[in-house]
Amino acid sequence: MTSSIRFALAAATAALAGACAANRPPPLAFASLHPRRDAPASTTSSEPQASHTTAVPPPERAPILAAPRDVACELRADDLDSDTVFPLSFEASKRPFAIVEAAERAVVQIPIGDASQGAWVQLDREDATLWGHVHASRMTLLPARSGIAAGVILLQPDTKMTFLRAAQGKVTVSIAVESKVHLKGLAAEATLACSELAVAEVDFEPLDAVVPRAAPRPGIVGVAKRSGALQLFASPGGPSIASIDLASGPDELTTAQVLEERQGWVRVIAGGESTQLVGWVPRAALLLGGGETWASLIGTGGDPNAPTSAWGELQSALQGGSSATCSWNGALVAEQDGQKRTVGRLAAGHPFKTGDRIGGYVAVRELDQVKTGEGTTLMAAAAHTYGCSAQP
């Protein structure tokens, strides 16, 4: 082949290569064949692989159970024990979603209006905070201070109440009374200010509502068993407002606390274990202990010639030397070297050994884990022991 032919072939080859390069498509882009360190290695199977990641749907919306807008009262309490139970519901008329028996802190809101809305309660605990509505019948309220409700009921720290309706700053409540107490023409209801209500029991002296703190404490007398009930009147000779069923046992006597005496009528506190009423009774309905007078019981006057009951009636309930249980908080008197001093109070329902009668007193022969000092006698007023019953 001549050199001219070789030159022509080389030129043609170069031209063809240039044309091919001009029409060549761009190179393909390849992803890395090395798997990520946190991803599983790929498989060589030609079949499609199921996804290992499941999508989590967002939670269904749960609206916050809100407190009422118009609140009549907000009450707070701390350190609630298991005696205070709150059945929490979405609405007051629905069944509870939780029943909470104790909390470090409680906030109770009573809405304006009738009781159908119930109360709104928030409970703070160490493990959780819960809130919800409580039906009015399950929302127990208590008095925060002493007072007389419905004109006759002496409020006690454990007087249970439920709310009926509420307005700004005050609540109308229904008051629970014992079955032995009967009101006449009166509803066991009262309208109390928010400051007079509590969620947990408050320690106060009920007598502060009827007796000045500096005045002597009312004396205790027995109630004569001339009928099955003690009638209480609104005023001396006024209308009857209540009656109290008397203790029926042969060794039991109902007692009353004497507040004042006026022209043959006596204003007293009487009732049962949890319900105490204030009203007037005829003086003849009461029994004085030996040596007692209305003046000594009231401490501010009275009729010194008032008759006294026979000691034998007291002995029918208490035999000297027997064990007795008293149902009142009576004064404990000590006599030493001929001088008497009130040195304490006997706790209601606490058993003690009785001794001989000493004037208007009965000896307290034995108190549990109490030793009487040399030459000292502990005593309780004889009239007070009408609230006691003999023990076998």
XYZ file of C-alpha atoms in Angstrom:
392
model
C 0.000 0.000 0.000
C 1.328 3.313 -0.966
C 1.806 6.070 1.483
C -0.945 8.137 -0.103
C -3.457 5.347 0.448
C -2.406 4.914 4.136
C -2.809 8.589 4.708
C -6.300 8.582 3.214
C -7.409 5.623 5.402
C -6.088 7.308 8.568
C -7.921 10.498 7.739
C -11.189 8.614 7.137
C -10.839 6.710 10.429
C -10.246 9.920 12.360
C -13.282 11.555 10.780
C -15.514 8.571 11.661
C -14.306 8.607 15.279
C -15.073 12.305 15.558
C -18.585 11.816 14.237
C -19.291 9.010 16.744
C -18.004 11.088 19.648
C -20.275 13.952 18.708
C -23.383 11.730 18.770
C -22.517 9.733 22.023
C -25.177 10.008 24.897
C -24.080 11.307 28.310
C -22.717 8.711 30.766
C -25.218 7.023 33.183
C -25.131 8.031 36.858
C -24.768 5.030 39.245
C -25.607 5.088 42.967
C -23.032 3.733 45.313
C -23.184 -0.039 45.622
C -21.929 0.103 49.206
C -24.815 -0.042 51.738
C -25.029 2.551 54.526
C -23.539 1.443 57.766
C -26.942 1.714 59.531
C -28.911 0.003 56.730
C -29.277 -3.751 56.192
C -27.248 -5.295 53.396
C -29.066 -5.686 50.111
C -30.223 -9.123 49.054
C -29.525 -10.728 45.717
C -33.088 -12.020 45.359
C -34.914 -10.727 42.333
C -38.272 -10.771 44.201
C -39.550 -7.438 45.624
C -38.837 -7.034 49.339
C -41.427 -5.918 51.932
C -40.724 -2.667 53.736
C -39.411 -3.033 57.336
C -40.662 0.446 58.397
C -44.314 0.857 59.547
C -45.726 4.363 59.541
C -47.188 5.391 62.972
C -50.423 7.352 62.608
C -50.807 10.481 64.746
C -52.831 9.976 67.996
C -56.526 10.709 67.887
C -57.283 14.155 69.247
C -58.361 14.110 72.939
C -59.759 17.469 74.029
C -58.754 18.678 77.472
C -61.487 18.257 80.064
C -61.928 21.901 80.925
C -62.948 23.548 84.182
C -66.249 25.485 84.318
C -66.219 29.081 83.143
C -68.494 30.605 85.794
C -67.332 29.567 89.254
C -69.195 30.420 92.454
C -66.595 29.050 94.891
C -63.113 27.594 94.727
C -62.103 25.470 97.718
C -58.637 24.059 98.400
C -57.315 21.373 100.707
C -53.979 19.675 101.350
C -52.966 16.183 102.474
C -56.238 14.367 101.831
C -56.241 10.792 103.112
C -58.170 7.770 101.858
C -61.297 8.850 103.756
C -61.846 11.515 101.105
C -62.952 9.891 97.840
C -63.401 11.647 94.497
C -65.143 9.738 91.652
C -64.011 11.681 88.569
C -66.151 11.690 85.397
C -66.153 13.359 81.975
C -69.492 14.885 82.976
C -71.291 14.906 86.307
C -74.012 12.613 84.947
C -71.619 9.997 83.515
C -69.946 7.047 85.210
C -66.519 7.686 86.780
C -63.375 7.103 84.786
C -61.318 7.096 87.993
C -61.986 6.957 91.727
C -59.253 8.799 93.607
C -58.914 8.130 97.336
C -56.013 10.347 98.379
C -54.165 13.408 97.155
C -51.500 15.854 98.276
C -53.636 18.763 97.116
C -57.191 19.272 95.900
C -58.838 22.187 94.127
C -62.641 22.077 93.998
C -64.639 24.496 91.873
C -68.409 24.774 92.344
C -70.018 26.347 89.271
C -72.748 28.952 89.360
C -76.163 27.359 88.879
C -77.885 24.218 90.090
C -76.212 21.018 91.210
C -76.725 19.200 87.902
C -73.328 20.437 86.703
C -71.577 18.837 89.638
C -68.237 20.099 90.907
C -64.959 20.287 89.009
C -62.012 18.796 90.901
C -58.264 18.783 90.278
C -56.162 16.415 92.385
C -52.382 16.709 92.652
C -50.563 13.534 93.661
C -46.945 12.439 93.650
C -47.563 10.079 90.742
C -50.024 12.098 88.666
C -52.390 15.040 88.441
C -55.990 14.201 87.589
C -59.076 16.302 87.062
C -62.718 15.738 86.262
C -66.302 16.357 87.298
C -67.866 14.955 90.490
C -71.610 14.470 90.879
C -73.073 16.759 93.548
C -74.338 13.805 95.592
C -70.767 12.439 95.782
C -69.138 15.783 96.574
C -69.116 16.030 100.371
C -68.648 19.496 101.818
C -67.881 20.309 105.453
C -68.184 23.456 107.563
C -65.042 25.548 107.918
C -66.170 27.280 111.124
C -68.774 27.117 113.856
C -72.302 28.284 113.195
C -76.013 27.545 113.445
C -77.637 26.382 110.210
C -81.355 26.353 109.430
C -81.839 28.238 112.697
C -81.427 25.117 114.815
C -78.508 22.879 113.671
C -75.225 23.469 115.502
C -72.527 22.751 112.937
C -69.845 20.222 113.895
C -66.460 19.664 112.204
C -67.825 16.417 110.722
C -71.258 17.743 109.656
C -71.691 16.449 106.107
C -73.276 18.634 103.450
C -74.007 18.409 99.728
C -74.539 21.442 97.524
C -77.885 22.154 95.871
C -77.123 25.343 93.950
C -74.601 28.149 93.938
C -74.382 31.851 93.210
C -71.361 34.121 93.178
C -69.566 33.710 96.508
C -72.159 31.484 98.221
C -73.547 27.962 98.107
C -76.866 26.510 99.269
C -76.285 23.126 100.901
C -78.349 20.255 102.236
C -77.264 19.101 105.706
C -77.266 15.441 106.713
C -79.051 14.802 110.038
C -79.319 11.660 112.127
C -82.468 9.579 111.949
C -83.225 10.284 115.622
C -83.452 14.028 114.891
C -86.660 15.382 113.333
C -87.086 18.958 112.103
C -90.574 20.462 112.059
C -91.462 22.900 109.312
C -87.783 23.430 108.583
C -85.610 22.200 105.744
C -82.154 20.975 106.671
C -80.648 23.546 104.326
C -78.462 26.615 104.643
C -76.820 29.164 102.369
C -73.177 29.569 103.341
C -70.411 31.830 102.100
C -67.459 30.197 100.367
C -65.283 30.983 103.396
C -67.639 28.886 105.546
C -67.124 25.731 103.471
C -64.312 23.189 103.371
C -63.365 20.026 101.507
C -61.456 18.416 104.387
C -62.394 18.420 108.063
C -61.421 21.598 109.913
C -60.823 21.569 113.660
C -63.009 24.175 115.366
C -65.047 24.522 118.567
C -68.788 24.232 117.782
C -69.698 26.011 121.039
C -68.120 29.221 119.722
C -71.367 29.788 117.819
C -73.440 30.009 121.022
C -71.048 30.689 123.921
C -68.355 33.399 124.117
C -64.910 31.837 124.386
C -64.226 33.531 127.709
C -67.486 32.250 129.236
C -67.746 29.028 131.276
C -68.454 25.906 129.276
C -72.088 24.725 129.425
C -72.976 22.180 132.081
C -74.432 18.783 131.224
C -77.793 17.493 132.466
C -79.882 14.417 131.830
C -83.181 14.405 129.950
C -86.154 12.922 131.804
C -87.728 9.874 130.170
C -91.293 11.086 130.511
C -91.901 10.593 126.809
C -90.090 9.039 123.902
C -88.804 12.335 122.517
C -87.462 15.693 123.649
C -89.316 18.616 122.062
C -87.301 21.726 121.171
C -88.949 25.135 120.797
C -87.849 28.259 118.928
C -88.288 30.437 122.042
C -89.786 30.115 125.536
C -93.403 29.170 124.870
C -92.855 29.472 121.110
C -93.520 26.956 118.326
C -91.938 23.515 118.346
C -89.154 23.323 115.776
C -87.663 19.860 116.319
C -87.759 16.679 118.344
C -85.062 14.232 119.381
C -85.707 10.552 120.034
C -84.493 9.687 123.524
C -82.197 6.795 124.329
C -84.392 3.762 124.921
C -82.075 1.422 126.812
C -82.735 0.932 130.538
C -79.201 2.056 131.374
C -79.050 4.914 128.862
C -79.957 8.546 129.278
C -79.914 11.356 126.723
C -77.984 14.431 127.821
C -78.234 18.136 127.053
C -75.859 21.063 127.490
C -77.315 24.040 129.338
C -76.844 27.472 127.721
C -79.260 29.688 129.671
C -82.382 29.545 131.857
C -85.347 31.905 131.675
C -88.661 31.718 133.545
C -88.959 27.958 133.632
C -87.415 27.418 130.200
C -83.869 26.291 129.434
C -81.942 26.839 126.213
C -79.975 23.694 125.491
C -77.821 21.855 122.989
C -79.057 18.307 122.437
C -79.069 15.667 119.737
C -77.245 12.549 118.680
C -73.658 11.639 117.925
C -73.223 13.789 114.808
C -76.256 16.110 114.835
C -76.655 18.705 117.584
C -79.611 21.093 117.821
C -80.041 24.359 119.714
C -83.448 25.193 121.168
C -85.572 25.814 124.246
C -87.128 23.112 126.437
C -89.302 23.255 129.570
C -87.160 23.033 132.689
C -89.206 20.050 133.860
C -87.878 18.021 130.920
C -84.365 18.043 132.384
C -82.733 16.321 135.331
C -80.124 17.923 137.559
C -77.522 15.876 139.371
C -77.210 15.909 143.137
C -75.956 19.272 144.425
C -76.203 20.946 141.024
C -78.182 24.145 140.370
C -78.952 26.049 137.202
C -76.624 28.778 138.437
C -73.706 26.375 138.761
C -74.415 24.828 135.365
C -74.700 28.094 133.468
C -72.199 30.079 135.494
C -74.054 33.353 134.914
C -77.146 33.066 137.106
C -80.282 30.953 137.205
C -82.727 29.644 139.762
C -80.856 28.335 142.846
C -84.021 26.595 144.020
C -84.352 24.397 140.946
C -85.129 20.793 141.925
C -82.481 18.123 141.622
C -82.881 14.548 140.529
C -82.447 11.686 142.972
C -79.055 10.017 143.166
C -80.831 6.695 142.868
C -81.764 7.503 139.259
C -78.095 7.935 138.484
C -77.251 4.688 140.245
C -79.686 2.864 137.964
C -77.305 3.637 135.119
C -74.032 3.370 137.033
C -73.183 1.045 139.858
C -70.297 2.173 142.055
C -67.092 0.494 141.038
C -68.390 -0.604 137.632
C -66.844 0.335 134.304
C -68.634 3.073 132.406
C -68.503 4.573 128.933
C -69.475 8.227 128.616
C -70.855 9.839 125.459
C -69.744 13.426 126.068
C -66.586 15.462 126.647
C -66.990 16.207 130.346
C -64.803 18.269 132.651
C -62.263 16.358 134.745
C -61.897 17.781 138.268
C -59.091 17.089 140.735
C -59.460 17.562 144.506
C -56.290 17.973 146.534
C -55.940 19.323 150.075
C -59.598 20.347 150.051
C -59.299 22.397 146.844
C -61.011 21.510 143.552
C -59.653 22.464 140.165
C -60.796 21.615 136.645
C -57.723 19.955 135.176
C -58.933 18.470 131.901
C -61.753 16.838 129.993
C -62.926 13.254 129.672
C -62.952 12.038 126.075
C -66.288 10.960 124.626
C -66.762 7.214 124.441
C -63.669 6.441 126.531
C -64.273 3.829 129.267
C -63.275 4.614 132.833
C -63.877 3.120 136.290
C -66.379 4.967 138.434
C -66.186 5.329 142.193
C -68.254 6.745 145.026
C -70.353 9.869 144.987
C -68.607 12.908 146.481
C -71.143 15.714 146.849
C -72.176 16.679 143.343
C -69.390 14.587 141.812
C -68.654 10.949 141.123
C -65.117 9.675 141.588
C -63.160 8.698 138.503
C -61.378 5.737 139.975
C -59.257 4.676 137.041
C -58.107 6.117 133.728
C -55.972 4.061 131.395
C -52.244 4.743 131.995
C -52.979 7.608 134.415
C -51.793 7.401 138.019
C -53.509 9.631 140.551
C -51.150 11.636 142.741
C -50.951 11.045 146.479
C -53.865 12.590 148.348
C -55.675 13.457 145.097
C -59.100 12.406 143.842
C -60.176 12.725 140.218
C -63.883 13.396 139.711
C -66.592 14.167 137.179
C -69.754 16.145 137.901
C -72.534 13.746 138.878
C -74.979 15.315 136.444
C -72.527 14.709 133.624
C -72.634 10.968 134.153
C -76.159 10.878 132.752
C -74.448 10.432 129.409
C -72.818 7.216 130.585
C -73.864 3.591 130.414
C -72.688 0.759 132.635
C -70.465 -1.935 131.181
C -70.485 -5.603 132.235
